[in-house]
PDB file of C-alpha atoms in Angstrom:
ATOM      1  CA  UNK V1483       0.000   0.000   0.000  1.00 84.00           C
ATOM      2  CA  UNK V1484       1.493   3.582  -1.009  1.00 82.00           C
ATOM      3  CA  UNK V1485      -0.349   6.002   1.770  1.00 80.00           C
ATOM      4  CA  UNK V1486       2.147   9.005   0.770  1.00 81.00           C
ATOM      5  CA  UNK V1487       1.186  12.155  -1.377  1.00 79.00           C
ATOM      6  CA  UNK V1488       3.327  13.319  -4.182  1.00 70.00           C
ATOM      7  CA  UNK V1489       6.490  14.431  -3.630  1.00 60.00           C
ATOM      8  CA  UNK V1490       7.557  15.106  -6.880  1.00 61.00           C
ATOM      9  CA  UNK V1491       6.825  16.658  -9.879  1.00 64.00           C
ATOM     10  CA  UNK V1492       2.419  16.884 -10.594  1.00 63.00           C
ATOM     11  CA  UNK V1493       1.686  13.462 -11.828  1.00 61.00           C
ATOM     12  CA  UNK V1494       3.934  11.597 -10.545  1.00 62.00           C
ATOM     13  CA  UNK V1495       3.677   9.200  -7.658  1.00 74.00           C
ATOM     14  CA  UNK V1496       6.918   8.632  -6.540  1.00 65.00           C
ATOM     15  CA  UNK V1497       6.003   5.989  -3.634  1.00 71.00           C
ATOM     16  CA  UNK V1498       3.611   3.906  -5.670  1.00 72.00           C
ATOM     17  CA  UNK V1499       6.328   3.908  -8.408  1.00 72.00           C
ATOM     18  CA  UNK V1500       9.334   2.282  -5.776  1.00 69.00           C
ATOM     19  CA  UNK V1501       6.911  -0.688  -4.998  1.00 74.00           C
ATOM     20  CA  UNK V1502       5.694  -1.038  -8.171  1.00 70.00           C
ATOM     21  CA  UNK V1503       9.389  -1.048  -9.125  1.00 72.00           C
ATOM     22  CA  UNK V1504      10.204  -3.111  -6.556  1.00 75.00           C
ATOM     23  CA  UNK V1505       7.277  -5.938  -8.192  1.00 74.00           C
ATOM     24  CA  UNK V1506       4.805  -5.488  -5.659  1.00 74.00           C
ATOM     25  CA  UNK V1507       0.954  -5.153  -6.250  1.00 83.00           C
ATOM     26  CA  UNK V1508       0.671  -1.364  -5.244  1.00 88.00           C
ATOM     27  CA  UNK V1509      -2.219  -0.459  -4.360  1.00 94.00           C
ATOM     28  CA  UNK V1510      -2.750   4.087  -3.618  1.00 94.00           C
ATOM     29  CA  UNK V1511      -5.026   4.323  -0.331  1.00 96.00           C
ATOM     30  CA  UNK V1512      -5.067   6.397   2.551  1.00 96.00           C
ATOM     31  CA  UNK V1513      -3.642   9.548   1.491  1.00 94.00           C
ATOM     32  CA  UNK V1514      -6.587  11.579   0.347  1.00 93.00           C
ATOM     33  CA  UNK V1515      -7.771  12.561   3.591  1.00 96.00           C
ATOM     34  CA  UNK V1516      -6.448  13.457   7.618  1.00 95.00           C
ATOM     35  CA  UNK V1517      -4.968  10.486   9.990  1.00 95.00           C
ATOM     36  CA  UNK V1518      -7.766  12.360  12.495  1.00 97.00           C
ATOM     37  CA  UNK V1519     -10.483  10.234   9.836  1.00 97.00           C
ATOM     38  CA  UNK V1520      -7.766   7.288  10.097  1.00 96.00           C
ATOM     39  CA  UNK V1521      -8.234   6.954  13.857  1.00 97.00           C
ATOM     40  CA  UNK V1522     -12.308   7.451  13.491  1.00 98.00           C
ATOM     41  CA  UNK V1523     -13.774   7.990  10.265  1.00 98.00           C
ATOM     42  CA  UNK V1524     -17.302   8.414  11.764  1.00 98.00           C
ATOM     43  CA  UNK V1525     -19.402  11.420  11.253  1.00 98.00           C
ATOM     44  CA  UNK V1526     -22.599  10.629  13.207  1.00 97.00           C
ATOM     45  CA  UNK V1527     -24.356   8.212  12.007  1.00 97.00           C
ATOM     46  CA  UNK V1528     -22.239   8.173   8.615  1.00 97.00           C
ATOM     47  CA  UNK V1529     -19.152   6.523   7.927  1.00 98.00           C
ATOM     48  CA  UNK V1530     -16.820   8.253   5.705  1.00 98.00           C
ATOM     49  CA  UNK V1531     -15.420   6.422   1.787  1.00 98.00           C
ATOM     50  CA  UNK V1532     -11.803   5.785   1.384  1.00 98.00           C
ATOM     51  CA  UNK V1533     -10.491   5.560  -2.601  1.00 98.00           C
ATOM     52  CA  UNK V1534      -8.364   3.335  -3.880  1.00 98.00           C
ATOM     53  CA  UNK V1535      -5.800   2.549  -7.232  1.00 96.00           C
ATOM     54  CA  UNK V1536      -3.972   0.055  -8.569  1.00 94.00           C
ATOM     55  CA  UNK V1537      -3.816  -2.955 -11.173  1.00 91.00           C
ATOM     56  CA  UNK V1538      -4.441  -5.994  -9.070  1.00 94.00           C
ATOM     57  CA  UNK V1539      -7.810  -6.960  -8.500  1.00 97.00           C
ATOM     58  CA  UNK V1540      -6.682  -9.012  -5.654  1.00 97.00           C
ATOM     59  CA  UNK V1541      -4.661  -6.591  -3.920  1.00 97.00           C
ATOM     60  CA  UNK V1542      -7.530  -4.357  -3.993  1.00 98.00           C
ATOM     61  CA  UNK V1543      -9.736  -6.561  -2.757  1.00 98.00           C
ATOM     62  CA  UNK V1544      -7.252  -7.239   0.690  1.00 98.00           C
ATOM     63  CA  UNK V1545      -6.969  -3.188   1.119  1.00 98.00           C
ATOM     64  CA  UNK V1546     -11.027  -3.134   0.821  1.00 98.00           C
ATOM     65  CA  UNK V1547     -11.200  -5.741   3.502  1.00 98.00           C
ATOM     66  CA  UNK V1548      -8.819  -3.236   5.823  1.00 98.00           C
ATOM     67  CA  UNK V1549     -10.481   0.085   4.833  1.00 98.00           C
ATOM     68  CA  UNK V1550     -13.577  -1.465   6.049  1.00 98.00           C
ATOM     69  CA  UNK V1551     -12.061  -3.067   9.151  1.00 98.00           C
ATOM     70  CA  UNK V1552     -10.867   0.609  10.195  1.00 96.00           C
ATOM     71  CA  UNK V1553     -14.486   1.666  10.027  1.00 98.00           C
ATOM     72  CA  UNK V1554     -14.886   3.396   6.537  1.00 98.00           C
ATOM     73  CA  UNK V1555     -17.945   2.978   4.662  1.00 98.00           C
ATOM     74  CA  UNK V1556     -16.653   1.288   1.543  1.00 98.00           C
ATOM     75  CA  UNK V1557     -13.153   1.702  -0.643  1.00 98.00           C
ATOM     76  CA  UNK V1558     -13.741   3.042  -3.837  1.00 98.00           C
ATOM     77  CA  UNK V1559     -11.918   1.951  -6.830  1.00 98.00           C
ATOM     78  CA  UNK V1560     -10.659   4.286  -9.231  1.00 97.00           C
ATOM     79  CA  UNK V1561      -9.266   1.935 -11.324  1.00 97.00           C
ATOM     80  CA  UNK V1562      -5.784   0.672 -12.317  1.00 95.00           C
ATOM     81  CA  UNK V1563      -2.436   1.892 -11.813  1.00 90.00           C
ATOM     82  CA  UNK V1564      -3.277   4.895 -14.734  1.00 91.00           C
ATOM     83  CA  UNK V1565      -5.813   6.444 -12.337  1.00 92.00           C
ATOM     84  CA  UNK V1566      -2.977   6.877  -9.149  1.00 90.00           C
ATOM     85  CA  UNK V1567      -2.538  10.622 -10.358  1.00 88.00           C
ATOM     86  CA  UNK V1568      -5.922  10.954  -9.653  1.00 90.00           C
ATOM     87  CA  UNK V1569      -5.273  10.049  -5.988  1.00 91.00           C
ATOM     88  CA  UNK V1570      -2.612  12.445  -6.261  1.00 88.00           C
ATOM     89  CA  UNK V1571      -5.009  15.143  -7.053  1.00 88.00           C
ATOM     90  CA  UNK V1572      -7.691  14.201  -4.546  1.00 91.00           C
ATOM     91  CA  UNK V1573      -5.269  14.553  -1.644  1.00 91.00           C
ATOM     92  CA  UNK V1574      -4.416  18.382  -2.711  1.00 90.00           C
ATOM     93  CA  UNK V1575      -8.215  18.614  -2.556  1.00 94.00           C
ATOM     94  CA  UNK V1576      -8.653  17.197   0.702  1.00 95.00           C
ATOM     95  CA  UNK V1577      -5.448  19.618   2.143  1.00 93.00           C
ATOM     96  CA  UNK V1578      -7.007  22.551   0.385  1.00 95.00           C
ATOM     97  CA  UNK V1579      -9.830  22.281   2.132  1.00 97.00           C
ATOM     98  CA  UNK V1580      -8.644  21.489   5.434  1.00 97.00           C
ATOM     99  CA  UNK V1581      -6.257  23.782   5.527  1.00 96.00           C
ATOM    100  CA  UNK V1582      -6.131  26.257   3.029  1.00 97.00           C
ATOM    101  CA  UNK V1583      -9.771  27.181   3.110  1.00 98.00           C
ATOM    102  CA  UNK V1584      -9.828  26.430   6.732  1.00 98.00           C
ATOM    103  CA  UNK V1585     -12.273  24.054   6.994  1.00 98.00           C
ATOM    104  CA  UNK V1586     -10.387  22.211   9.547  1.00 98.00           C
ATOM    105  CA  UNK V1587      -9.119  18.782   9.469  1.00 97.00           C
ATOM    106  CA  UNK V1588     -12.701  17.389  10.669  1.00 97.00           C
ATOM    107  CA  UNK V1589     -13.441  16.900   6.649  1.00 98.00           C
ATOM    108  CA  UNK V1590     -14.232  13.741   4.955  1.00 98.00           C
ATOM    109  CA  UNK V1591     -15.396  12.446   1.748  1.00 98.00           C
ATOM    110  CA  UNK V1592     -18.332  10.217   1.062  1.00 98.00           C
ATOM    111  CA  UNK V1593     -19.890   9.042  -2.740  1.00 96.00           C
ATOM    112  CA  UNK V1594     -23.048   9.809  -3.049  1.00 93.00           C
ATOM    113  CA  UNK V1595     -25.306   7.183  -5.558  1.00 92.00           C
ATOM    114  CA  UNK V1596     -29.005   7.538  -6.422  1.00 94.00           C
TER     115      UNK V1596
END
């Protein structure tokens, strides 16, 4: 699992890349949001979503078990190893918010399906 945020240049994912490189079945989790919604990722009665990336369906299926084992609602796949940038992305979002537009690091996201 690659829980780190980019460190490099936009689009890159410099932590997913080492394991890849290193032949593991990476699979981007955990860094879009606070470790505060780590340690409790309840907001009342609602549970917050956790998003996933990464090419093996298997490895995604093990991080789903442990997203939901922590308490989040589900773990949303994004899709294969192409969509990690994405992740990348979604994590400035989160620390935008949180921080930059002072919302406070009491922020979660949750899908929303009709």
């Amino acid at each position: 699992m690659d829980a780190t945020n980019m460190a490099g240049p936009p689009g890159t994912s410099l932590g997913f890349d080492a394991l890849r490189n290193a032949g593991a079945d990476a699979v981007k989790v955990f860094n879009c949001t606070g470790w505060e919604n780590l340690a409790d990722p309840r907001y009342g009665n609602e549970l917050a979503d956790m998003f996933m990336a990464g090419g093996s369906q298997e490895a995604k299926a093990n991080v789903r078990e442990l997203v939901k084992a922590i308490g989040f609602s589900d773990a949303i796949d994004m899709g294969g190893d192409d969509k990690v940038h994405l992740l990348e992305a979604f994590a400035l979002v989160w620390i935008d918010l949180a921080i930059m537009q002072k919302m406070g690091r009491g922020i979660a996201f949750k899908l929303m399906r009709r």
